XYZ file of C-alpha atoms in Angstrom:
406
model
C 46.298 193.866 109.332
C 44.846 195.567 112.134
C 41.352 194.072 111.342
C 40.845 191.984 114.706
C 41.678 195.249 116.581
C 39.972 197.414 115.159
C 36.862 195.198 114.845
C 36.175 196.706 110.638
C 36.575 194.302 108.272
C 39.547 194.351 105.542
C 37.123 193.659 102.837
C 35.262 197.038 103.465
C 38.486 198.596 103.880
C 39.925 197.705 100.799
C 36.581 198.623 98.654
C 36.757 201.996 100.063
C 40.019 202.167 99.349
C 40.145 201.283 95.536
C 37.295 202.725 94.932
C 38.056 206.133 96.348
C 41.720 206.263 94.791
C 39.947 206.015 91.324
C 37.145 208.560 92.311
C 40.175 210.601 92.848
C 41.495 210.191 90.036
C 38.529 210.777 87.510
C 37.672 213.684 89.355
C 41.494 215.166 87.746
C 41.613 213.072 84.310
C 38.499 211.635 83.480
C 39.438 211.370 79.987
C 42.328 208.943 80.190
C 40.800 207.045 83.271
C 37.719 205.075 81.285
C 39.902 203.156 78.578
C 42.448 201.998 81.880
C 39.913 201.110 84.371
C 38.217 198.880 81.732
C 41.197 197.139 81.560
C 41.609 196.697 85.156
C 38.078 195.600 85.654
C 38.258 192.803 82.969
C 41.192 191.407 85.041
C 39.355 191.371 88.704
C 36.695 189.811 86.993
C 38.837 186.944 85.379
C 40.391 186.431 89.182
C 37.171 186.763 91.096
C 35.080 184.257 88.456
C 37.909 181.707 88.601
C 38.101 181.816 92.479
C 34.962 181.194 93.006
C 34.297 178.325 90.930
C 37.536 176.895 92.719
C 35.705 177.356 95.441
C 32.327 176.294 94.718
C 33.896 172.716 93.026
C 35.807 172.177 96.372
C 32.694 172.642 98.445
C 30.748 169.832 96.216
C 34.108 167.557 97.033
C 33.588 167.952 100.365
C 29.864 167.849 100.741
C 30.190 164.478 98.852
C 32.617 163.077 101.158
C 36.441 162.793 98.994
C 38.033 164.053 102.207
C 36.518 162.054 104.155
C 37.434 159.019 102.377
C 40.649 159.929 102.457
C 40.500 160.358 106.207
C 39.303 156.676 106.506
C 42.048 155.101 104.149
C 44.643 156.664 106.252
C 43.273 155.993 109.565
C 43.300 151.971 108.030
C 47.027 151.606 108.151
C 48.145 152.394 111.758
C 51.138 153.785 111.046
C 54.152 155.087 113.475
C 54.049 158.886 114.760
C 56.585 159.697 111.930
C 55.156 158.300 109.465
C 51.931 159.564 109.856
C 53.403 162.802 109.520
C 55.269 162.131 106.333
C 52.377 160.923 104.497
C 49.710 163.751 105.787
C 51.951 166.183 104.987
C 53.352 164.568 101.592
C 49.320 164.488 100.847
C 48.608 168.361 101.683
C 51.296 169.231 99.666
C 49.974 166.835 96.346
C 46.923 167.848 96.789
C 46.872 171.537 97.713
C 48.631 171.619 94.018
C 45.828 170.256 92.652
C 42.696 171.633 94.623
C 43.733 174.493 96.942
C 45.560 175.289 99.744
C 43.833 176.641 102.675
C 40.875 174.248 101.894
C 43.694 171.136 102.371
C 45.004 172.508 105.296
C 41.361 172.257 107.025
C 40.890 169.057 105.818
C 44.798 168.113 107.089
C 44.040 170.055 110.342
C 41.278 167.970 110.960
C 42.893 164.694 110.233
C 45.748 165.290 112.498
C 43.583 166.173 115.841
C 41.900 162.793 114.986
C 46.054 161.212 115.684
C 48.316 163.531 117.306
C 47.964 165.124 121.098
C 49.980 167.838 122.962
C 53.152 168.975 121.281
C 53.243 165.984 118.364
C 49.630 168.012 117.383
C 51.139 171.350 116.826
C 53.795 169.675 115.241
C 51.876 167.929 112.954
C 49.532 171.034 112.050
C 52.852 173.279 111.591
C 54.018 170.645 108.926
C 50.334 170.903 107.147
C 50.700 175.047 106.828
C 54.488 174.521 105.572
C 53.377 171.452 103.325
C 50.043 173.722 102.093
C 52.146 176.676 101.164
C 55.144 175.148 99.271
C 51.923 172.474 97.362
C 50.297 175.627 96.530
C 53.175 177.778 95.144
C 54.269 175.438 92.438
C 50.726 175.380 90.723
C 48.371 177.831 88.914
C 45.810 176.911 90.935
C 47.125 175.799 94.275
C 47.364 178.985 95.631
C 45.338 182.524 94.878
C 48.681 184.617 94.387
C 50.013 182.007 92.130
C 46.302 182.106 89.963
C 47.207 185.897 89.781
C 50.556 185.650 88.449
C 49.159 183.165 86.174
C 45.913 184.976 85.128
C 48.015 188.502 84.613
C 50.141 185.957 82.354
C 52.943 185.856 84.004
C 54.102 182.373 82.932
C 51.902 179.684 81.744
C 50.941 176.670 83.681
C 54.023 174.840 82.305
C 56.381 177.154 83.125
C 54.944 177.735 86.986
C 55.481 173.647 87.316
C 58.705 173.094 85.715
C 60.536 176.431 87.167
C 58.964 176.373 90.700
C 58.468 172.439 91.802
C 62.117 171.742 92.446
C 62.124 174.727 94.677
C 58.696 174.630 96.251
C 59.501 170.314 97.273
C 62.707 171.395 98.655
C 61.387 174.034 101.080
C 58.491 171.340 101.831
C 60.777 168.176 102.877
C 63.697 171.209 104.448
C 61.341 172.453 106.735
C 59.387 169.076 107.262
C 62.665 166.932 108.170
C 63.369 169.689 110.462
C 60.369 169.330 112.042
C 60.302 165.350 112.390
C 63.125 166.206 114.433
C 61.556 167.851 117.281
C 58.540 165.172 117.645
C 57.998 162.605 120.033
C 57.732 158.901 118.697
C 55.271 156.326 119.195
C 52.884 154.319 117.642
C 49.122 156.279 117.130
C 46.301 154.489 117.992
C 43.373 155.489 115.105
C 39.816 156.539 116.080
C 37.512 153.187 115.660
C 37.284 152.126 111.973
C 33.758 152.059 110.315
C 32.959 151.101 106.461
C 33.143 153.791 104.048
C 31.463 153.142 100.758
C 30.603 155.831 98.229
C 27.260 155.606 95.966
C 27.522 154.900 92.346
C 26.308 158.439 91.868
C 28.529 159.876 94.711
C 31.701 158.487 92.552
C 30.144 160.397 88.984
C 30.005 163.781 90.659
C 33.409 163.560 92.804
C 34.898 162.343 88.973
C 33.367 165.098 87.112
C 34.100 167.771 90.058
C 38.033 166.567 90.478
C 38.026 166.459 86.292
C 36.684 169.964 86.150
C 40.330 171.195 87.453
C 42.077 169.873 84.524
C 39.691 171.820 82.142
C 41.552 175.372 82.855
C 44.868 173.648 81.186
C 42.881 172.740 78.429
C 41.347 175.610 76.779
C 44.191 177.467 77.753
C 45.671 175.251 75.041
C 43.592 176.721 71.991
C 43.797 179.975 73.001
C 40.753 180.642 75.767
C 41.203 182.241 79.144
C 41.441 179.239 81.826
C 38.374 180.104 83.887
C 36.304 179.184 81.001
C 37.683 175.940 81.189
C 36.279 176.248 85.353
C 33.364 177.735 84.591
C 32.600 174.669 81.904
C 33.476 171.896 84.821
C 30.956 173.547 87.021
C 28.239 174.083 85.071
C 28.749 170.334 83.499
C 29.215 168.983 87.520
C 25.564 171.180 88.560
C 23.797 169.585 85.293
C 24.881 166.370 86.590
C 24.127 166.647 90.280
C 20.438 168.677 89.051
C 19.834 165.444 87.204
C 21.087 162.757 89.959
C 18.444 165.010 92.416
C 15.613 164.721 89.751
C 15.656 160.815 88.891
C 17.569 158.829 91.902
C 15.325 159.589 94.817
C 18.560 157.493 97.117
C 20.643 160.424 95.943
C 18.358 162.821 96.713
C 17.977 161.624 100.152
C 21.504 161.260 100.957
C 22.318 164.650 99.197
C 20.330 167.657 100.268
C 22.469 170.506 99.624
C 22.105 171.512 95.752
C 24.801 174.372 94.266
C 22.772 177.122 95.332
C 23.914 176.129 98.410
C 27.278 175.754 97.466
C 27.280 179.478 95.856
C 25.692 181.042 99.421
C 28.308 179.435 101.205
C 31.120 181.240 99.464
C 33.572 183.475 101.191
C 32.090 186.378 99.166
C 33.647 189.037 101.546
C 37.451 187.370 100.473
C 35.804 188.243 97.155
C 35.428 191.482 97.645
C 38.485 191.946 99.476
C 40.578 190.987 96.251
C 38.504 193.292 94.593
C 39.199 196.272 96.542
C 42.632 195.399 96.859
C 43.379 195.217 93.135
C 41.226 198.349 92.377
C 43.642 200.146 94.922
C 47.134 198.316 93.296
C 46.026 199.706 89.697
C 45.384 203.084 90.602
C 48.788 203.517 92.057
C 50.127 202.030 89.269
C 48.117 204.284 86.607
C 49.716 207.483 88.929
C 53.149 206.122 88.377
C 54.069 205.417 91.924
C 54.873 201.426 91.469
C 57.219 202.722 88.807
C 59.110 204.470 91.345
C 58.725 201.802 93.704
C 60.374 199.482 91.207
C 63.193 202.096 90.508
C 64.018 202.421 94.138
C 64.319 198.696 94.976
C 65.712 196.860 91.986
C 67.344 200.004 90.015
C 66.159 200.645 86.155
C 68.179 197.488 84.651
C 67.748 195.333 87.365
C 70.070 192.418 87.832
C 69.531 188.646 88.201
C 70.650 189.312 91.698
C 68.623 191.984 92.498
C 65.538 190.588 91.454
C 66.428 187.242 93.072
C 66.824 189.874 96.343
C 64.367 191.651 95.396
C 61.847 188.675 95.357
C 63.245 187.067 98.421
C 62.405 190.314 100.572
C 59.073 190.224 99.284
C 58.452 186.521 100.365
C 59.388 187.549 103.661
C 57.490 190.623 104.261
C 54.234 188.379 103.836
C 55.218 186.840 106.967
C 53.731 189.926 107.693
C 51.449 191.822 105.100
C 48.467 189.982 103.140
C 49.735 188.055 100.295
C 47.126 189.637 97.704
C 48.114 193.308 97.840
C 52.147 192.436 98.061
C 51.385 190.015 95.083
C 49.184 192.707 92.890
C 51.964 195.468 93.354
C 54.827 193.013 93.327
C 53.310 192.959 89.142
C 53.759 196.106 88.355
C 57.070 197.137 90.611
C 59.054 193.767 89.339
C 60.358 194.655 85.888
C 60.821 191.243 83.935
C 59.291 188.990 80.904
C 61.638 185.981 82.611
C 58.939 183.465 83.218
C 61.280 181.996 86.194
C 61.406 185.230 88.066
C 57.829 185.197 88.593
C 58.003 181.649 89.187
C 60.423 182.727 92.232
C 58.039 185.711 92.886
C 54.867 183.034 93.452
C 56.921 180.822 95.234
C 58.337 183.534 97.652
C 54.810 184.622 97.987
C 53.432 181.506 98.404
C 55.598 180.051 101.147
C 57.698 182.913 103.016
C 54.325 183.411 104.565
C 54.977 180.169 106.493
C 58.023 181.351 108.698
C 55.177 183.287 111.260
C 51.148 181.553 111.671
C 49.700 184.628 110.741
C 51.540 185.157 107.270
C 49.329 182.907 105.215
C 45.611 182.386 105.131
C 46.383 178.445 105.803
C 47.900 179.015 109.214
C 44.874 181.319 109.919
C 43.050 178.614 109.034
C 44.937 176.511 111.191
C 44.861 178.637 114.340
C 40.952 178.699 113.988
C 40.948 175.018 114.251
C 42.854 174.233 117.347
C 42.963 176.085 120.107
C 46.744 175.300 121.149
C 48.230 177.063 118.333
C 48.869 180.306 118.956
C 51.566 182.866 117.349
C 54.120 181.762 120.359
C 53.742 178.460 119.757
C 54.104 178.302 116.479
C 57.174 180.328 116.666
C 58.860 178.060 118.699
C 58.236 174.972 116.778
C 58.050 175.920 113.057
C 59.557 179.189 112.415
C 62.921 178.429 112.070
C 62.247 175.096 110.095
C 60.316 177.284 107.617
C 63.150 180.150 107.351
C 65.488 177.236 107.005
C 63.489 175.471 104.307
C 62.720 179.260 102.764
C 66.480 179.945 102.097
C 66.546 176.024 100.909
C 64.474 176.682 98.488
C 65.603 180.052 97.393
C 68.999 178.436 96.922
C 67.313 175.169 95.312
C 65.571 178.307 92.606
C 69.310 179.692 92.008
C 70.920 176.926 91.023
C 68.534 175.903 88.623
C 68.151 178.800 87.062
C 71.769 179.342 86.418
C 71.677 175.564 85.241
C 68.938 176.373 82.646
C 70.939 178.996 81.232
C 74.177 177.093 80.740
């Protein structure tokens, strides 16, 4: 948290961290620490691997233009203020479900400075965080604390949708009506249109890259880990894109950037940061203290209540606190086999960071893209749609659980 004042990053913090809890704790029982850490390490890997070929397969999207398209096709239709905002924001939530969520809220940020100015802009990028956030939390890969839960099999991909959508659209069009409200009507005049055609070749890799996200769901079927199902999409996307560069000199030319490119461009140090963190979560876990830390706040037999509470407190405090280390102890201090608790857990996770700009990594995001948005301002426009929508969709979560049970 106190990375920007301190001017040392997080991701060297947390490695030194994890690593030095479990240096502490060989050093006192070496014996029982080997068989544990092995575990733990087989897990950060199947996170880290599946992040970054999620990440890697949205780069090639963008370098080949999707989002740009997509830009164009709305700019065609020269729709009213409101509306505009409706349909970005009904897009970033679709589609951060489907790709990922901080990546769609650049892409969203960028679109709306293209259309809004002044206030209707910080409106407008306030309903692309919110509309991120609640996209991301109802799929296993829209969001990286939801791909945790999911990974540390938590619920299956199924489960995440049916037990978490409901919820995760109500807090979206909540906190989105609410901020429709405040903005100032008028018809948007579009930057100037030019053509936008793709290449025969450009269409084959966007169809095999956007396919490659469906693969994960797949082999988790018949009984395989779903980043094998990633890690199959990408390599099957770079064979294609390797060959498109060898024999179509017009792709080539248009095209310069190969994977390698792609794989140096990664956020490695977000990487490493998950790495550290989780290094750091399972060490405290192997001493016992998340034990206690469960026993304190949700009792030894904890209620539906309390872990509905419990959970709810959680998606608030990362308003505040990274969502990766609250998410990787909120799996070992939450009690539960209920696959719609941790459905409520992801989604509180996912989009309580939303009620303040510096709770998720999308507003982050965000606030790196225009200047105007700062913590004040976002507070005064957005916070209290997103606490309302927040509570909307808690409620929403309650309800249906109790109705599943009937």
């Amino acid at each position: 948290m106190a990375e920007e004042k301190v001017l040392i990053s997080k991701s060297a913090v947390a490695l030194v961290l994890g690593t030095s809890l479990w240096v502490l704790i060989a050093i006192r029982d070496r014996a029982k620490v080997v068989p544990h850490l092995s575990e733990t390490s087989a897990g950060i890997f199947e996170i880290v691997i599946f992040i970054l070929a999620a990440i890697t397969l949205v780069q090639i999207l963008t370098h080949y233009r999707l989002f740009d398209w997509l830009r164009y096709q709305i700019a065609r239709w020269r729709l009213s203020v409101t509306r505009q905002l409706w349909l970005i924001s009904a897009m970033t939530f679709g589609l951060s479900a489907m790709l990922d969520n901080i990546t769609m809220t650049i892409v969203f940020t960028q679109l709306t400075r293209l259309f809004f100015k002044g206030k209707n802009l910080l409106i407008a990028v306030s309903a692309v965080i919110i509309a991120a956030n609640a996209g991301g939390a109802f799929s296993p890969i829209g969001d990286v604390t939801t791909t945790m839960l999911w990974l540390n099999d938590k619920f299956t991909a199924a489960e995440i949708i049916r037990f978490a959508f409901g919820p995760a659209a109500i807090i979206y069009l909540v906190s989105t009506a609410l901020l429709v409200m405040q903005i100032k009507e008028g018809r948007i005049d579009p930057p100037e249109e030019q053509g936008f055609k793709f290449l025969r070749s450009e269409k084959l890799v966007i169809g095999f890259a956007v396919g490659s996200f469906s693969l994960p769901f797949i082999v988790n079927l018949i009984g395989l880990r779903p980043y094998f199902g990633l890690l199959l999409g990408l390599g099957i996307t770079w064979i294609v894109i390797d060959i498109l560069r060898r024999y179509l000199p017009e792709h080539r030319t248009h095209f310069t950037a190969s994977i390698e490119d792609f794989l140096r461009d990664a956020d490695i140090s977000t990487l490493q940061f998950f790495v550290g963190i989780l290094l750091a979560v399972s060490a405290l876990d192997y001493l016992g203290i998340l034990n206690s830390a469960s026993a304190l706040l949700l009792g030894h037999a904890p209620t539906l209540e309390r872990l509905v509470t419990g959970s709810s407190l959680v998606g608030v405090l990362s308003a505040i606190v990274d969502n990766v280390p609250l998410t990787a102890a909120a799996m070992h201090i939450i009690k539960t086999t209920d696959a719609s608790v941790w459905a409520l857990v992801a989604l509180a996770v996912g989009t309580g960071g939303s009620i303040l700009l510096i709770g998720s990594a999308a507003g982050i995001a965000a606030m790196g893209l225009v200047k105007d948005l700062t913590f004040t301002s976002y507070l005064k426009v957005a916070t209290i749609p997103a606490i309302v929508g927040y509570i909307a969709g808690i409620g929403m979560w309650y309800l249906q659980h109790l109705a599943l049970r009937i």
